[in-house]
Tab-separated table of C-alpha atoms in Angstrom:
chain	number	residue	atom	x	y	z
A	22	LYS	CA	16.292	-23.952	-53.349
A	23	ASP	CA	14.265	-26.605	-52.775
A	24	TRP	CA	15.692	-28.189	-50.190
A	25	ASN	CA	14.217	-29.876	-47.058
A	26	ARG	CA	15.459	-29.150	-43.302
A	27	VAL	CA	16.434	-32.520	-41.985
A	28	VAL	CA	17.759	-32.936	-38.618
A	29	PHE	CA	17.794	-36.795	-38.210
A	30	GLU	CA	16.296	-38.469	-35.264
A	31	LEU	CA	19.046	-40.113	-33.580
A	32	THR	CA	17.487	-43.406	-33.443
A	33	THR	CA	20.428	-45.636	-32.396
A	34	LYS	CA	20.429	-46.912	-29.302
A	35	VAL	CA	22.525	-45.237	-26.389
A	36	GLU	CA	23.395	-48.734	-25.320
A	37	ASP	CA	25.094	-49.539	-28.619
A	38	HIS	CA	27.536	-46.907	-28.447
A	39	PRO	CA	27.004	-44.965	-31.765
A	40	ILE	CA	29.786	-43.446	-33.374
A	41	ILE	CA	28.821	-39.923	-34.159
A	42	LEU	CA	29.368	-39.036	-37.583
A	43	ALA	CA	29.616	-35.526	-37.974
A	44	GLY	CA	28.293	-35.018	-41.556
A	45	LEU	CA	28.187	-31.639	-43.931
A	46	TYR	CA	24.695	-32.069	-44.957
A	47	PRO	CA	21.926	-34.796	-45.265
A	48	PRO	CA	21.909	-36.958	-48.789
A	49	ALA	CA	19.414	-35.983	-51.430
A	50	ASN	CA	15.638	-36.614	-50.315
A	51	SER	CA	16.652	-37.537	-46.786
A	52	LYS	CA	13.934	-37.775	-44.279
A	53	THR	CA	14.190	-36.670	-40.515
A	54	GLY	CA	13.324	-40.248	-39.111
A	55	GLN	CA	15.192	-42.340	-41.828
A	56	GLN	CA	18.998	-41.397	-40.867
A	57	HIS	CA	20.215	-44.966	-42.243
A	58	SER	CA	17.831	-45.096	-45.070
A	59	ASN	CA	20.087	-43.314	-47.822
A	60	LEU	CA	22.734	-44.207	-50.464
A	61	THR	CA	25.367	-42.808	-48.308
A	62	SER	CA	24.220	-44.674	-45.255
A	63	ASN	CA	23.670	-47.942	-47.065
A	64	ARG	CA	27.271	-47.720	-48.846
A	65	ILE	CA	28.532	-47.057	-45.005
A	66	THR	CA	26.846	-49.575	-43.457
A	67	THR	CA	27.888	-52.323	-45.926
A	68	VAL	CA	31.915	-51.101	-45.329
A	69	MET	CA	31.252	-50.863	-41.482
A	70	GLY	CA	29.207	-54.196	-41.221
A	71	HIS	CA	26.877	-52.265	-38.917
A	72	ASN	CA	24.674	-48.934	-38.488
A	73	ALA	CA	25.568	-48.231	-34.993
A	74	TYR	CA	26.107	-44.704	-35.907
A	75	ASP	CA	24.220	-41.346	-35.850
A	76	TRP	CA	24.353	-38.040	-38.259
A	77	ILE	CA	24.705	-34.614	-36.986
A	78	ASP	CA	24.902	-32.201	-40.086
A	79	VAL	CA	26.258	-29.011	-39.868
A	80	PHE	CA	24.238	-27.792	-42.634
A	81	PRO	CA	20.975	-29.623	-41.954
A	82	PHE	CA	19.327	-29.620	-45.537
A	83	SER	CA	18.893	-32.251	-47.985
A	84	PRO	CA	18.746	-31.519	-51.432
A	85	THR	CA	16.340	-32.959	-54.223
A	86	LYS	CA	20.094	-34.240	-56.055
A	87	ASN	CA	23.398	-33.829	-54.129
A	88	PRO	CA	24.754	-32.167	-57.182
A	89	ASP	CA	22.303	-29.032	-56.399
A	90	ILE	CA	24.984	-28.260	-53.827
A	91	ASP	CA	27.920	-26.226	-54.642
A	92	GLN	CA	30.179	-27.635	-51.708
A	93	SER	CA	32.836	-24.873	-52.344
A	94	GLU	CA	30.194	-22.062	-51.828
A	95	LEU	CA	28.524	-24.156	-48.872
A	96	LYS	CA	32.164	-24.060	-47.222
A	97	LYS	CA	32.375	-20.419	-47.928
A	98	MET	CA	29.077	-19.555	-46.344
A	99	LEU	CA	29.606	-21.903	-43.149
A	100	MET	CA	33.345	-20.028	-42.738
A	101	SER	CA	31.697	-16.762	-42.758
A	102	GLU	CA	29.880	-14.738	-40.244
A	103	HIS	CA	26.471	-15.891	-41.718
A	104	GLY	CA	27.546	-19.250	-41.033
A	105	MET	CA	27.695	-18.899	-37.270
A	106	ASN	CA	24.145	-20.086	-36.529
A	107	TYR	CA	24.428	-23.081	-38.446
A	108	ARG	CA	28.226	-23.720	-36.492
A	109	LEU	CA	26.508	-22.852	-32.883
A	110	ASP	CA	23.309	-25.279	-33.971
A	111	TRP	CA	25.549	-28.059	-35.212
A	112	PHE	CA	27.581	-27.757	-31.736
A	113	ASN	CA	24.548	-27.770	-29.862
A	114	ARG	CA	23.246	-30.907	-31.170
A	115	LEU	CA	26.580	-32.764	-30.934
A	116	LYS	CA	26.819	-31.574	-27.316
A	117	GLU	CA	23.161	-32.771	-26.522
A	118	ARG	CA	24.363	-36.178	-28.192
A	119	VAL	CA	27.570	-36.780	-26.612
A	120	THR	CA	25.864	-35.835	-23.240
A	121	SER	CA	23.289	-38.578	-23.701
A	122	LEU	CA	26.138	-41.147	-24.687
A	123	ASP	CA	28.219	-40.351	-21.810
A	124	LEU	CA	28.261	-43.322	-19.963
A	125	LYS	CA	30.459	-42.169	-16.897
A	126	ASN	CA	33.515	-43.099	-18.903
A	127	ALA	CA	32.523	-46.747	-19.312
A	128	GLN	CA	33.023	-46.130	-23.056
A	129	LEU	CA	33.605	-42.036	-24.342
A	130	PRO	CA	31.336	-41.132	-27.345
A	131	VAL	CA	33.484	-40.944	-30.547
A	132	ILE	CA	32.854	-38.190	-33.190
A	133	TYR	CA	34.135	-38.708	-36.532
A	134	LEU	CA	34.488	-35.226	-38.600
A	135	CYS	CA	33.733	-36.268	-42.121
A	136	GLY	CA	35.714	-34.351	-44.645
A	137	ASP	CA	37.448	-31.394	-45.057
A	138	THR	CA	34.508	-28.727	-44.346
A	139	VAL	CA	33.413	-30.201	-41.167
A	140	ASN	CA	37.096	-30.285	-40.136
A	141	CYS	CA	37.127	-26.364	-40.883
A	142	VAL	CA	34.060	-25.903	-38.880
A	143	PHE	CA	35.448	-27.880	-35.839
A	144	MET	CA	38.438	-25.687	-35.861
A	145	MET	CA	36.075	-22.320	-36.089
A	146	MET	CA	34.383	-24.156	-33.046
A	147	LYS	CA	37.415	-25.232	-31.295
A	148	GLU	CA	37.096	-23.001	-28.078
A	149	LYS	CA	33.897	-24.845	-27.236
A	150	PHE	CA	35.834	-28.011	-27.082
A	151	VAL	CA	38.561	-28.536	-24.578
A	152	GLU	CA	41.303	-30.769	-25.424
A	153	VAL	CA	42.093	-33.020	-22.754
A	154	GLU	CA	44.585	-35.651	-24.378
A	155	CYS	CA	46.136	-36.286	-27.679
A	156	LEU	CA	45.357	-40.232	-27.929
A	157	SER	CA	47.518	-40.291	-31.303
A	158	LYS	CA	48.802	-37.452	-33.260
A	159	VAL	CA	49.682	-39.590	-36.186
A	160	LEU	CA	45.817	-40.928	-36.457
A	161	GLU	CA	44.608	-37.281	-35.252
A	162	ILE	CA	42.610	-38.917	-32.390
A	163	TYR	CA	42.179	-36.605	-29.115
A	164	THR	CA	40.088	-36.808	-25.977
A	165	TYR	CA	38.216	-33.503	-25.705
A	166	ALA	CA	35.563	-32.430	-23.007
A	167	ILE	CA	32.326	-30.680	-24.089
A	168	GLU	CA	31.612	-28.606	-21.151
A	169	ASN	CA	31.830	-31.554	-18.630
A	170	THR	CA	31.549	-34.650	-20.591
A	171	LYS	CA	34.444	-36.334	-22.435
A	172	CYS	CA	34.508	-37.666	-26.029
A	173	ILE	CA	36.833	-39.000	-28.336
A	174	VAL	CA	37.404	-36.817	-31.502
A	175	MET	CA	38.778	-37.994	-34.840
A	176	ILE	CA	40.229	-34.944	-36.659
A	177	ASP	CA	41.316	-34.490	-40.310
A	178	HIS	CA	39.962	-38.042	-41.711
A	179	PRO	CA	38.118	-38.204	-45.235
A	180	HIS	CA	34.505	-38.554	-45.297
A	181	PRO	CA	33.589	-42.323	-45.273
A	182	SER	CA	31.914	-42.000	-48.500
A	183	ALA	CA	34.894	-40.099	-50.079
A	184	HIS	CA	36.093	-43.130	-52.346
A	185	LEU	CA	32.236	-43.333	-53.766
A	186	MET	CA	32.690	-39.630	-55.057
A	187	ALA	CA	33.457	-38.659	-58.617
A	188	ARG	CA	37.190	-37.499	-57.385
A	189	GLY	CA	37.453	-39.793	-54.641
A	190	GLU	CA	40.320	-42.196	-54.044
A	191	LYS	CA	39.966	-45.703	-53.416
A	192	LYS	CA	42.281	-45.759	-50.730
A	193	THR	CA	40.238	-43.648	-48.557
A	194	ARG	CA	38.034	-46.445	-47.982
A	195	HIS	CA	40.529	-48.283	-46.227
A	196	ARG	CA	41.430	-45.212	-44.250
A	197	PHE	CA	37.808	-45.119	-43.128
A	198	GLU	CA	37.714	-48.917	-42.301
């Protein structure tokens, strides 16, 4: 396929305490140094009222057009043995960013798992995350440790732009907000 490898440069300042949005893949025509310059990020920034977030995608390839990616096939691949390298690479990039954001418990880094496939990848990688505490079972918010660094992980939430998708439900935006 005609896809470009895009691992976004995490440009949000550490002191701004960015939320890590653990996404599936970069939006169409994304550029490495422009994580907030795409339609998905523009819409999320509008909803959130800020862009203090960083994208760390499991499958770091940007299609020419978003419909070029068959999300069902991508999920199957990521859940298979062939997807292991993608999962490990994603975990290592998460670990690196969480470690850089660790402010000695002044404010824990937050990882928001965006959508079903990313949540499934997280569950496959769960041995790399050590659960420390359940902050809210109802909201699926937990404190985990990645090696020696604690972080908050928000599990089983919709993608922040799910309501914008063809099959998206309008109420998912309110759940994200």
